[in-house]
Amino acid sequence: GNSVTQMEGPVTLSEEAFLTINCTYTATGYPSLFWYVQYPGEGLQLLLKATKADDKGSNKGFEATYRKETTSFHLEKGSVQVSDSAVYFCALSGYSTLTFGKGTMLLVSP
Amino acid sequence: GAVVSQHPSRVICKSGTSVKIECRSLDFQATTMFWYRQFPKQSLMLMATSNEGSKATYEQGVEKDKFLINHASLTLSTLTVTSAHPEDSSFYICSARGGDRDNQPQHFGDGTRLSIL
């Protein structure tokens, strides 16, 4: 079956630091990959997506590249802000459903 | 675009009460809607998938008589937690998708915090 593995958090960074949150997946076929962000007490917001190998999704300074050879979709941002503090979920779609990773909490301090 | 509204955002009620949660897609037609449950500091657990005009498909271990799902229109799905008990207290989140293709993202509501006393 499909599965998503994310690095465990929390990830603690200072403002303007570089961010990487690792995500690897196992899937049959050619899934689409997503990153969602969840702020405290809220639902999930789509951050970015990639639908095929070598696609790069980007939004609000965040990027992730769909790497089929390494089955990865790592999330990166060059300079994080305090407002980026949230939980980030990597997800893949297949068989009409989303499979989520366990989430990685990011804490950014001023 | 792609806004999903979930209501209410918070419910506190007594044990034995039935609670209805609404999920609406405001600016698109949602062929498929999903209901999730999230425990503190954990990921989302898919409870059921509903398609407009048909019965919901429940995940293994989810009681269909306990969690009633109705997807009566392309913009509205409801989840009713029947005879709720303290163990049903959780954060429930709905999502909606505009088509059947896997490369189309799900758009999420802001969730409902259900607390059963």
mmCIF file of C-alpha atoms in Angstrom:
data_model
loop_
_atom_site.group_PDB
_atom_site.id
_atom_site.type_symbol
_atom_site.label_atom_id
_atom_site.label_comp_id
_atom_site.label_asym_id
_atom_site.label_seq_id
_atom_site.Cartn_x
_atom_site.Cartn_y
_atom_site.Cartn_z
ATOM 1 C CA GLY A 1 0.000 0.000 0.000
ATOM 2 C CA ASN A 2 0.888 3.659 -0.107
ATOM 3 C CA SER A 3 2.838 5.264 2.709
ATOM 4 C CA VAL A 4 4.562 8.542 3.517
ATOM 5 C CA THR A 5 7.441 9.008 5.922
ATOM 6 C CA GLN A 6 8.392 12.424 7.258
ATOM 7 C CA MET A 7 11.198 13.455 9.512
ATOM 8 C CA GLU A 8 10.146 13.740 13.113
ATOM 9 C CA GLY A 9 9.932 17.123 14.720
ATOM 10 C CA PRO A 10 9.901 19.501 16.164
ATOM 11 C CA VAL A 11 12.274 21.331 13.895
ATOM 12 C CA THR A 12 13.507 24.419 15.711
ATOM 13 C CA LEU A 13 15.095 27.231 13.721
ATOM 14 C CA SER A 14 15.982 30.859 14.085
ATOM 15 C CA GLU A 15 14.393 33.389 11.788
ATOM 16 C CA GLU A 16 16.039 33.567 8.332
ATOM 17 C CA ALA A 17 17.523 30.069 8.640
ATOM 18 C CA PHE A 18 17.292 27.515 5.833
ATOM 19 C CA LEU A 19 14.594 24.889 6.162
ATOM 20 C CA THR A 20 14.486 21.316 4.943
ATOM 21 C CA ILE A 21 11.778 18.865 5.929
ATOM 22 C CA ASN A 22 12.385 15.423 4.486
ATOM 23 C CA CYS A 23 9.597 13.364 2.988
ATOM 24 C CA THR A 24 9.859 9.985 1.285
ATOM 25 C CA TYR A 25 7.085 7.839 -0.029
ATOM 26 C CA THR A 26 6.139 4.356 -1.144
ATOM 27 C CA ALA A 27 3.473 4.042 -3.781
ATOM 28 C CA THR A 28 2.290 2.032 -6.714
ATOM 29 C CA GLY A 29 1.796 3.816 -9.972
ATOM 30 C CA TYR A 30 2.405 7.526 -10.369
ATOM 31 C CA PRO A 31 0.943 9.442 -7.458
ATOM 32 C CA SER A 32 0.671 13.187 -7.112
ATOM 33 C CA LEU A 33 2.486 14.684 -4.139
ATOM 34 C CA PHE A 34 1.422 17.503 -1.861
ATOM 35 C CA TRP A 35 2.568 19.553 1.071
ATOM 36 C CA TYR A 36 -0.081 20.878 3.427
ATOM 37 C CA VAL A 37 0.388 23.269 6.354
ATOM 38 C CA GLN A 38 -1.688 23.352 9.529
ATOM 39 C CA TYR A 39 -1.652 26.340 11.848
ATOM 40 C CA PRO A 40 -2.765 25.806 15.474
ATOM 41 C CA GLY A 41 -6.472 25.124 15.793
ATOM 42 C CA GLU A 42 -7.085 25.247 12.060
ATOM 43 C CA GLY A 43 -7.614 22.870 9.175
ATOM 44 C CA LEU A 44 -5.041 22.124 6.503
ATOM 45 C CA GLN A 45 -4.043 24.510 3.748
ATOM 46 C CA LEU A 46 -2.538 23.333 0.503
ATOM 47 C CA LEU A 47 0.992 24.692 0.307
ATOM 48 C CA LEU A 48 2.203 23.213 -2.958
ATOM 49 C CA LYS A 49 1.893 20.197 -5.193
ATOM 50 C CA ALA A 50 3.643 18.260 -7.936
ATOM 51 C CA THR A 51 1.900 15.834 -10.232
ATOM 52 C CA LYS A 52 4.735 14.089 -12.058
ATOM 53 C CA ALA A 53 8.407 13.251 -11.788
ATOM 54 C CA ASP A 54 10.798 16.217 -11.809
ATOM 55 C CA ASP A 55 7.963 18.699 -11.265
ATOM 56 C CA LYS A 56 8.790 21.435 -8.786
ATOM 57 C CA GLY A 57 5.989 22.843 -6.681
ATOM 58 C CA SER A 58 6.485 26.270 -5.154
ATOM 59 C CA ASN A 59 4.511 28.745 -3.106
ATOM 60 C CA LYS A 60 5.276 31.505 -0.578
ATOM 61 C CA GLY A 61 9.007 30.807 -0.808
ATOM 62 C CA PHE A 62 8.597 27.071 -0.198
ATOM 63 C CA GLU A 63 9.703 24.557 -2.817
ATOM 64 C CA ALA A 64 9.641 20.801 -3.267
ATOM 65 C CA THR A 65 10.747 18.665 -6.209
ATOM 66 C CA TYR A 66 9.160 15.332 -7.099
ATOM 67 C CA ARG A 67 12.115 12.913 -7.243
ATOM 68 C CA LYS A 68 11.009 9.549 -8.545
ATOM 69 C CA GLU A 69 14.484 8.026 -8.420
ATOM 70 C CA THR A 70 14.739 8.646 -4.684
ATOM 71 C CA THR A 71 10.973 8.566 -4.009
ATOM 72 C CA SER A 72 11.280 11.877 -2.209
ATOM 73 C CA PHE A 73 9.510 15.216 -2.011
ATOM 74 C CA HIS A 74 11.543 17.271 0.455
ATOM 75 C CA LEU A 75 10.218 20.684 1.461
ATOM 76 C CA GLU A 76 12.672 23.609 1.454
ATOM 77 C CA LYS A 77 12.636 27.300 2.175
ATOM 78 C CA GLY A 78 15.627 29.578 1.986
ATOM 79 C CA SER A 79 14.736 31.922 4.833
ATOM 80 C CA VAL A 80 12.045 31.041 7.351
ATOM 81 C CA GLN A 81 9.952 33.532 9.274
ATOM 82 C CA VAL A 82 8.289 33.305 12.669
ATOM 83 C CA SER A 83 4.942 33.182 10.866
ATOM 84 C CA ASP A 84 5.998 29.894 9.224
ATOM 85 C CA SER A 85 5.675 28.130 12.574
ATOM 86 C CA ALA A 86 3.122 25.375 11.977
ATOM 87 C CA VAL A 87 2.807 21.660 11.323
ATOM 88 C CA TYR A 88 3.674 20.525 7.809
ATOM 89 C CA PHE A 89 2.200 17.389 6.270
ATOM 90 C CA CYS A 90 3.517 15.590 3.237
ATOM 91 C CA ALA A 91 0.859 13.621 1.355
ATOM 92 C CA LEU A 92 0.420 11.525 -1.741
ATOM 93 C CA SER A 93 -2.717 10.778 -3.666
ATOM 94 C CA GLY A 94 -3.738 7.443 -5.001
ATOM 95 C CA TYR A 95 -6.931 5.433 -5.352
ATOM 96 C CA SER A 96 -8.868 8.661 -4.826
ATOM 97 C CA THR A 97 -7.563 9.219 -1.303
ATOM 98 C CA LEU A 98 -4.717 11.061 0.352
ATOM 99 C CA THR A 99 -2.112 9.296 2.416
ATOM 100 C CA PHE A 100 -0.510 11.633 4.945
ATOM 101 C CA GLY A 101 2.759 11.571 6.750
ATOM 102 C CA LYS A 102 2.677 12.057 10.496
ATOM 103 C CA GLY A 103 3.444 15.754 10.231
ATOM 104 C CA THR A 104 6.479 17.784 11.212
ATOM 105 C CA MET A 105 6.171 20.684 13.601
ATOM 106 C CA LEU A 106 8.276 23.714 12.722
ATOM 107 C CA LEU A 107 9.071 26.270 15.394
ATOM 108 C CA VAL A 108 10.778 29.484 14.296
ATOM 109 C CA SER A 109 12.110 31.869 16.899
ATOM 110 C CA PRO A 110 12.901 35.562 16.345
ATOM 111 C CA GLY B 1 -10.615 30.140 -4.947
ATOM 112 C CA ALA B 2 -11.311 26.636 -3.626
ATOM 113 C CA VAL B 3 -12.733 27.657 -0.260
ATOM 114 C CA VAL B 4 -14.240 25.068 2.043
ATOM 115 C CA SER B 5 -16.329 26.219 4.975
ATOM 116 C CA GLN B 6 -16.876 23.971 7.976
ATOM 117 C CA HIS B 7 -19.387 24.714 10.692
ATOM 118 C CA PRO B 8 -19.470 24.835 13.653
ATOM 119 C CA SER B 9 -15.872 25.414 14.596
ATOM 120 C CA ARG B 10 -16.390 24.246 18.144
ATOM 121 C CA VAL B 11 -19.042 22.192 19.917
ATOM 122 C CA ILE B 12 -19.337 21.329 23.571
ATOM 123 C CA CYS B 13 -22.228 19.100 24.526
ATOM 124 C CA LYS B 14 -23.401 16.448 26.930
ATOM 125 C CA SER B 15 -22.928 12.743 26.478
ATOM 126 C CA GLY B 16 -25.744 11.157 24.469
ATOM 127 C CA THR B 17 -26.302 14.178 22.247
ATOM 128 C CA SER B 18 -26.132 13.936 18.475
ATOM 129 C CA VAL B 19 -24.000 16.543 16.748
ATOM 130 C CA LYS B 20 -24.134 17.591 13.108
ATOM 131 C CA ILE B 21 -21.146 19.136 11.338
ATOM 132 C CA GLU B 22 -21.530 20.815 7.953
ATOM 133 C CA CYS B 23 -18.954 21.078 5.220
ATOM 134 C CA ARG B 24 -19.565 23.375 2.267
ATOM 135 C CA SER B 25 -17.556 24.107 -0.840
ATOM 136 C CA LEU B 26 -18.171 27.791 -1.434
ATOM 137 C CA ASP B 27 -16.802 28.435 -4.891
ATOM 138 C CA PHE B 28 -16.590 25.062 -6.601
ATOM 139 C CA GLN B 29 -18.601 21.905 -6.957
ATOM 140 C CA ALA B 30 -17.233 19.088 -4.863
ATOM 141 C CA THR B 31 -17.673 15.750 -6.526
ATOM 142 C CA THR B 32 -16.035 14.076 -3.577
ATOM 143 C CA MET B 33 -15.828 15.065 0.071
ATOM 144 C CA PHE B 34 -13.781 13.467 2.789
ATOM 145 C CA TRP B 35 -14.081 13.364 6.552
ATOM 146 C CA TYR B 36 -11.064 13.048 8.786
ATOM 147 C CA ARG B 37 -10.435 12.783 12.472
ATOM 148 C CA GLN B 38 -7.310 14.142 14.077
ATOM 149 C CA PHE B 39 -6.064 13.331 17.560
ATOM 150 C CA PRO B 40 -3.747 15.748 19.377
ATOM 151 C CA LYS B 41 -0.335 16.013 17.771
ATOM 152 C CA GLN B 42 -1.153 13.287 15.284
ATOM 153 C CA SER B 43 -1.840 13.048 11.609
ATOM 154 C CA LEU B 44 -5.239 12.910 9.990
ATOM 155 C CA MET B 45 -7.146 9.668 9.958
ATOM 156 C CA LEU B 46 -9.527 9.238 7.050
ATOM 157 C CA MET B 47 -12.951 8.236 8.293
ATOM 158 C CA ALA B 48 -14.988 8.149 5.113
ATOM 159 C CA THR B 49 -15.261 9.289 1.532
ATOM 160 C CA SER B 50 -18.524 10.557 0.142
ATOM 161 C CA ASN B 51 -19.649 11.193 -3.397
ATOM 162 C CA GLU B 52 -22.637 13.338 -4.162
ATOM 163 C CA GLY B 53 -25.822 11.330 -4.332
ATOM 164 C CA SER B 54 -24.357 8.038 -3.199
ATOM 165 C CA LYS B 55 -23.594 6.289 0.053
ATOM 166 C CA ALA B 56 -20.361 7.098 1.823
ATOM 167 C CA THR B 57 -17.483 4.653 1.838
ATOM 168 C CA TYR B 58 -16.220 4.147 5.370
ATOM 169 C CA GLU B 59 -12.695 3.176 6.340
ATOM 170 C CA GLN B 60 -12.129 -0.001 8.264
ATOM 171 C CA GLY B 61 -12.939 0.396 11.932
ATOM 172 C CA VAL B 62 -15.226 3.418 11.499
ATOM 173 C CA GLU B 63 -18.788 2.745 12.607
ATOM 174 C CA LYS B 64 -21.181 3.880 9.906
ATOM 175 C CA ASP B 65 -24.114 3.937 12.323
ATOM 176 C CA LYS B 66 -22.152 6.131 14.678
ATOM 177 C CA PHE B 67 -20.876 8.576 12.082
ATOM 178 C CA LEU B 68 -23.635 9.322 9.584
ATOM 179 C CA ILE B 69 -22.550 11.048 6.414
ATOM 180 C CA ASN B 70 -24.841 12.722 3.927
ATOM 181 C CA HIS B 71 -23.614 14.276 0.687
ATOM 182 C CA ALA B 72 -26.888 15.584 -0.658
ATOM 183 C CA SER B 73 -25.526 18.172 -3.077
ATOM 184 C CA LEU B 74 -22.342 19.099 -4.885
ATOM 185 C CA THR B 75 -21.596 21.774 -2.305
ATOM 186 C CA LEU B 76 -22.663 20.241 0.992
ATOM 187 C CA SER B 77 -21.765 17.211 3.054
ATOM 188 C CA THR B 78 -22.734 16.628 6.672
ATOM 189 C CA LEU B 79 -21.294 14.407 9.369
ATOM 190 C CA THR B 80 -23.574 13.516 12.266
ATOM 191 C CA VAL B 81 -22.007 11.990 15.352
ATOM 192 C CA THR B 82 -24.894 10.083 16.876
ATOM 193 C CA SER B 83 -25.254 9.603 20.635
ATOM 194 C CA ALA B 84 -21.832 11.092 21.207
ATOM 195 C CA HIS B 85 -19.704 9.960 24.125
ATOM 196 C CA PRO B 86 -16.499 11.385 25.611
ATOM 197 C CA GLU B 87 -14.358 9.065 23.485
ATOM 198 C CA ASP B 88 -15.778 10.780 20.395
ATOM 199 C CA SER B 89 -14.163 14.048 21.474
ATOM 200 C CA SER B 90 -11.723 15.008 18.757
ATOM 201 C CA PHE B 91 -10.916 17.432 15.963
ATOM 202 C CA TYR B 92 -12.935 16.610 12.847
ATOM 203 C CA ILE B 93 -11.860 18.013 9.495
ATOM 204 C CA CYS B 94 -13.596 17.825 6.147
ATOM 205 C CA SER B 95 -12.124 18.280 2.725
ATOM 206 C CA ALA B 96 -13.527 18.599 -0.759
ATOM 207 C CA ARG B 97 -12.227 17.865 -4.211
ATOM 208 C CA GLY B 98 -13.603 19.181 -7.448
ATOM 209 C CA GLY B 99 -13.106 16.037 -9.510
ATOM 210 C CA ASP B 100 -12.118 12.381 -9.431
ATOM 211 C CA ARG B 101 -8.555 12.705 -10.578
ATOM 212 C CA ASP B 102 -5.817 12.037 -8.051
ATOM 213 C CA ASN B 103 -3.767 15.016 -9.187
ATOM 214 C CA GLN B 104 -6.475 17.370 -8.022
ATOM 215 C CA PRO B 105 -5.818 18.563 -4.473
ATOM 216 C CA GLN B 106 -8.206 18.302 -1.597
ATOM 217 C CA HIS B 107 -9.208 21.590 -0.016
ATOM 218 C CA PHE B 108 -9.791 21.517 3.708
ATOM 219 C CA GLY B 109 -12.187 23.198 6.089
ATOM 220 C CA ASP B 110 -10.944 24.761 9.297
ATOM 221 C CA GLY B 111 -12.082 21.821 11.387
ATOM 222 C CA THR B 112 -14.551 21.295 14.226
ATOM 223 C CA ARG B 113 -13.382 20.797 17.776
ATOM 224 C CA LEU B 114 -15.899 18.427 19.391
ATOM 225 C CA SER B 115 -15.874 18.082 23.170
ATOM 226 C CA ILE B 116 -18.281 15.665 24.828
ATOM 227 C CA LEU B 117 -18.744 16.098 28.555
#
